[in-house]
């Protein structure tokens, strides 16, 4: 088909992309009730080519969200339940000797999927954790001296129970940094909970979900996200926020330059989802807690008990230029 | 059949502007249009507005088609033609009115505004007055504004649209000027505007029946302006020769159609000093060409002298013309007139105005010579009870008798006619000359204004050895008519009649200033024809100007002007500074009266302002959207312009 008008094509494709995102949001919203901001954040995280850490108490729908994401986005999906005896090979795969061919054959592990759900990632030993975290960083794994590319796109959605539970190995800050966002789900509101209790079974609903897009168009969306405009005024704002995290008495370690980059990338994706003409301060604010919450180290004796409170305080203290 | 849908009222905001623009472009035509078309326009305009306001459906296609046909036939019947300026503009005006009734979308409004531009310009085909240019500029600015109103955002004020429209016209002005200067004026145009033959002629009529006119209305319209090379002749010498009437049928005098005479010019024997001057003659739609008595040279093309030394052009004067001429106030014409011609000029109908003839014969018998007789008749007018009035009583079938013996009052035509009849009664050849007498000197322009109210009739009598000699019997009755001119005399009379003193000096001065301006306008703007253009081109250094060279120059000038204007605009253009949008936004915050909170985004603030009902919701939405886009979006400039307009609308 001949494309006569480039601008027209661009506009159409933008409209198409918008409708893809909207239907994804809608489909996810039907499964995960009353969590629209978190759904938007999760989508934005994937669009920004970031990995997602969902942290909350058990039974709040963490796994459900990850599964629903995979289905809606039409990605190949595998789940790894992290346990204390999980070995790296359980994640990456092993080479098996085939007697009929007389050769070693690589049996790919669950990591060779487009979307990995790493369930209860803090239950495994640091060794197993780092096997996954390296794959997240490199987009490839090395087995028996061979480097194997992971499929594209490649997302890890990890869930984690808050670290104060018994028998866990909390991820160190450097490892946490590999996750673009950390999202807390929280309890559903009363209305949503009622629907959850009385309504249809979520698992069977999950089976019925149709994919609204596929790996290829998802990558096209990711490409579009990188083109979202970031103005000078917004860079000023990001810098002001970052500076504040470093200078604030409530925060011991502020955001690193990589943290600032993550903030911009996530804000771009959020602006894209929200169909803004460029990245607005609203987008930065929307993703800020998810980006900075696990990257900041609160100062001892701070009045804020939770990272989200610290982050909100930063947002409330920095004037928008 | 589908039920007709009502209009959605989306044009309600811009429609009054469109109607206003259309009204302004129809207005200059109104004095020339038949009344029914003006009514049709008003009717359609009001009707269309009410349709929009009440959300009624537009009239059906059948109805509109029938109406269009009726209007077309109406124009055809009124003018019995559809070509020419009159029927053409009438058709355009009435069809524009009908177009209103099918104006459904913005596109139709565009069409209407195009028609407006065309209508307003077509009024220039009729007349180009001094005020035409400012009117035209104003009307086009309003049309531009109407245009902008159609696409204006709901909070853009009319003043802002008007300013933008004016600015656009300002950019176009140098281009228009260049076009005016360089667009080749051709001596023989490719096309000519057909002039309405039905149009009433101003100026002199070529018959004279004094008894039939009971009231002479004085028109202040300018007949022509004269600028003299040296000094201006005195009032009593300013006789502007027009046409000559030679035949009297007992009631009215008639002349001959303009015809060339090869000998007329040679019959003039000049004496004394010549006077050189230039006349700018307003269109008369007649062939007669006026000149100071007695013209010997004239520069107007295709103009010839008739057998009675009257000047005429082979084509009617449909446009203002300027020509130079030389006249000799002292002259002799046809000192020897053959017997046949003498009889021709003494011919009277057999049985009319007998009393006058008898009186003339008696007076001639009492006088020693023809000259003495002439003086006696003039003395009679002067000394007996004869009055000069502009409102004479009607005279009936023997007008000269009744005038001389009964009513004894009249204006120049009565005296000229009576005098010529008396001369002819005793065999002295005589004829009546129509033209203008006098004129007012405009001290500001240094020129002489001759108005329609200066129209005059006088006589010429032929005497043996002397030739044709001018005798003005009116001068014997009302010397002030000749000394001060008709306007002065009439104005004084007018003042008396109304119990007022003469019009105030200030008003008079004002009218003189306007006249001086008008004269310059005619000379420099409207008079910029082929000849002046050639001269101007030569002055600019173009040798042998022809239309090709002028066209190329025009293209060159236009292209460089466009480039110059673009460069100037580009140089003037300054992308909005980074903080400029926030300065504007601060004004909006102040206007809402709300305290901004640290860390609050513009969108959040907008939400808060909406909840507080600080300003209309759409204003808040527009400003917020424009600000965020101008500050954080990829295309800052257009968003900044929107913000400027939006904030401008609330402050």
PDB file of C-alpha atoms in Angstrom, chain A residues 21 24-25 28-29 32 35-55 65 69 73 155-157 179-186 225 262-263 265-274 281-295 308 311-312 315:
ATOM      1  CA  UNK A  21      -2.814   1.442  24.983  1.00  0.00           C
ATOM      2  CA  UNK A  24      -4.769  -2.604  27.224  1.00  0.00           C
ATOM      3  CA  UNK A  25      -5.603  -0.336  30.133  1.00  0.00           C
ATOM      4  CA  UNK A  28      -6.197  -4.873  32.710  1.00  0.00           C
ATOM      5  CA  UNK A  29      -8.656  -2.745  34.629  1.00  0.00           C
ATOM      6  CA  UNK A  32      -7.272  -5.812  38.569  1.00  0.00           C
ATOM      7  CA  UNK A  35      -5.835  -0.089  40.617  1.00  0.00           C
ATOM      8  CA  UNK A  36      -5.822   2.162  37.563  1.00  0.00           C
ATOM      9  CA  UNK A  37      -2.764   4.223  38.568  1.00  0.00           C
ATOM     10  CA  UNK A  38      -0.736   1.064  39.164  1.00  0.00           C
ATOM     11  CA  UNK A  39      -1.882  -0.394  35.849  1.00  0.00           C
ATOM     12  CA  UNK A  40      -0.826   2.767  34.082  1.00  0.00           C
ATOM     13  CA  UNK A  41       2.510   2.668  35.858  1.00  0.00           C
ATOM     14  CA  UNK A  42       3.050  -0.978  34.968  1.00  0.00           C
ATOM     15  CA  UNK A  43       2.285  -0.268  31.319  1.00  0.00           C
ATOM     16  CA  UNK A  44       4.520   2.782  31.334  1.00  0.00           C
ATOM     17  CA  UNK A  45       7.297   0.698  32.851  1.00  0.00           C
ATOM     18  CA  UNK A  46       7.136  -1.873  30.101  1.00  0.00           C
ATOM     19  CA  UNK A  47       6.887   0.822  27.421  1.00  0.00           C
ATOM     20  CA  UNK A  48      10.036   2.393  28.846  1.00  0.00           C
ATOM     21  CA  UNK A  49      11.783  -1.016  28.428  1.00  0.00           C
ATOM     22  CA  UNK A  50      12.048  -1.277  32.184  1.00  0.00           C
ATOM     23  CA  UNK A  51      11.613  -4.138  34.575  1.00  0.00           C
ATOM     24  CA  UNK A  52       8.945  -3.968  37.163  1.00  0.00           C
ATOM     25  CA  UNK A  53       9.056  -4.845  40.832  1.00  0.00           C
ATOM     26  CA  UNK A  54       5.723  -5.301  42.477  1.00  0.00           C
ATOM     27  CA  UNK A  55       6.031  -5.232  46.188  1.00  0.00           C
ATOM     28  CA  UNK A  65      -1.168  -8.313  37.365  1.00  0.00           C
ATOM     29  CA  UNK A  69       0.142  -7.993  31.472  1.00  0.00           C
ATOM     30  CA  UNK A  73       0.421  -7.638  25.493  1.00  0.00           C
ATOM     31  CA  UNK A 155      10.565  -7.988  30.630  1.00  0.00           C
ATOM     32  CA  UNK A 156      10.925  -9.175  34.140  1.00  0.00           C
ATOM     33  CA  UNK A 157       8.085  -8.606  36.498  1.00  0.00           C
ATOM     34  CA  UNK A 179      14.172  -2.426  38.332  1.00  0.00           C
ATOM     35  CA  UNK A 180      12.879   0.687  36.646  1.00  0.00           C
ATOM     36  CA  UNK A 181       9.875   0.907  38.899  1.00  0.00           C
ATOM     37  CA  UNK A 182       8.714  -0.450  42.147  1.00  0.00           C
ATOM     38  CA  UNK A 183       4.975  -0.449  42.499  1.00  0.00           C
ATOM     39  CA  UNK A 184       2.931  -1.143  45.586  1.00  0.00           C
ATOM     40  CA  UNK A 185      -0.521  -2.439  45.033  1.00  0.00           C
ATOM     41  CA  UNK A 186      -2.152  -1.942  48.366  1.00  0.00           C
ATOM     42  CA  UNK A 225       8.100   6.493  23.649  1.00  0.00           C
ATOM     43  CA  UNK A 262      15.182   6.386  34.803  1.00  0.00           C
ATOM     44  CA  UNK A 263      12.879   9.155  35.938  1.00  0.00           C
ATOM     45  CA  UNK A 265      12.458   7.461  30.701  1.00  0.00           C
ATOM     46  CA  UNK A 266       9.507   6.521  32.883  1.00  0.00           C
ATOM     47  CA  UNK A 267       7.982   9.987  32.614  1.00  0.00           C
ATOM     48  CA  UNK A 268       8.261   9.771  28.825  1.00  0.00           C
ATOM     49  CA  UNK A 269       6.370   6.493  28.834  1.00  0.00           C
ATOM     50  CA  UNK A 270       3.759   7.912  31.156  1.00  0.00           C
ATOM     51  CA  UNK A 271       3.305  10.978  28.932  1.00  0.00           C
ATOM     52  CA  UNK A 272       2.923   8.634  26.004  1.00  0.00           C
ATOM     53  CA  UNK A 273       0.253   6.611  27.761  1.00  0.00           C
ATOM     54  CA  UNK A 274      -1.527   9.789  28.798  1.00  0.00           C
ATOM     55  CA  UNK A 281       5.495  17.740  35.318  1.00  0.00           C
ATOM     56  CA  UNK A 282       2.372  15.701  35.981  1.00  0.00           C
ATOM     57  CA  UNK A 283       4.030  12.723  34.326  1.00  0.00           C
ATOM     58  CA  UNK A 284       7.146  13.138  36.442  1.00  0.00           C
ATOM     59  CA  UNK A 285       5.049  13.339  39.575  1.00  0.00           C
ATOM     60  CA  UNK A 286       3.017  10.298  38.594  1.00  0.00           C
ATOM     61  CA  UNK A 287       6.091   8.074  38.213  1.00  0.00           C
ATOM     62  CA  UNK A 288       8.271   9.682  40.857  1.00  0.00           C
ATOM     63  CA  UNK A 289       7.393   7.426  43.783  1.00  0.00           C
ATOM     64  CA  UNK A 290       7.667   4.312  41.654  1.00  0.00           C
ATOM     65  CA  UNK A 291      11.074   5.410  40.385  1.00  0.00           C
ATOM     66  CA  UNK A 292      12.601   6.943  43.487  1.00  0.00           C
ATOM     67  CA  UNK A 293      10.938   4.885  46.231  1.00  0.00           C
ATOM     68  CA  UNK A 294      13.384   1.992  45.975  1.00  0.00           C
ATOM     69  CA  UNK A 295      16.374   4.106  45.009  1.00  0.00           C
ATOM     70  CA  UNK A 308       6.109   6.835  49.332  1.00  0.00           C
ATOM     71  CA  UNK A 311       8.793  10.836  47.802  1.00  0.00           C
ATOM     72  CA  UNK A 312       5.562  12.774  48.203  1.00  0.00           C
ATOM     73  CA  UNK A 315       7.324  16.493  45.256  1.00  0.00           C
TER      74      UNK A 315
END
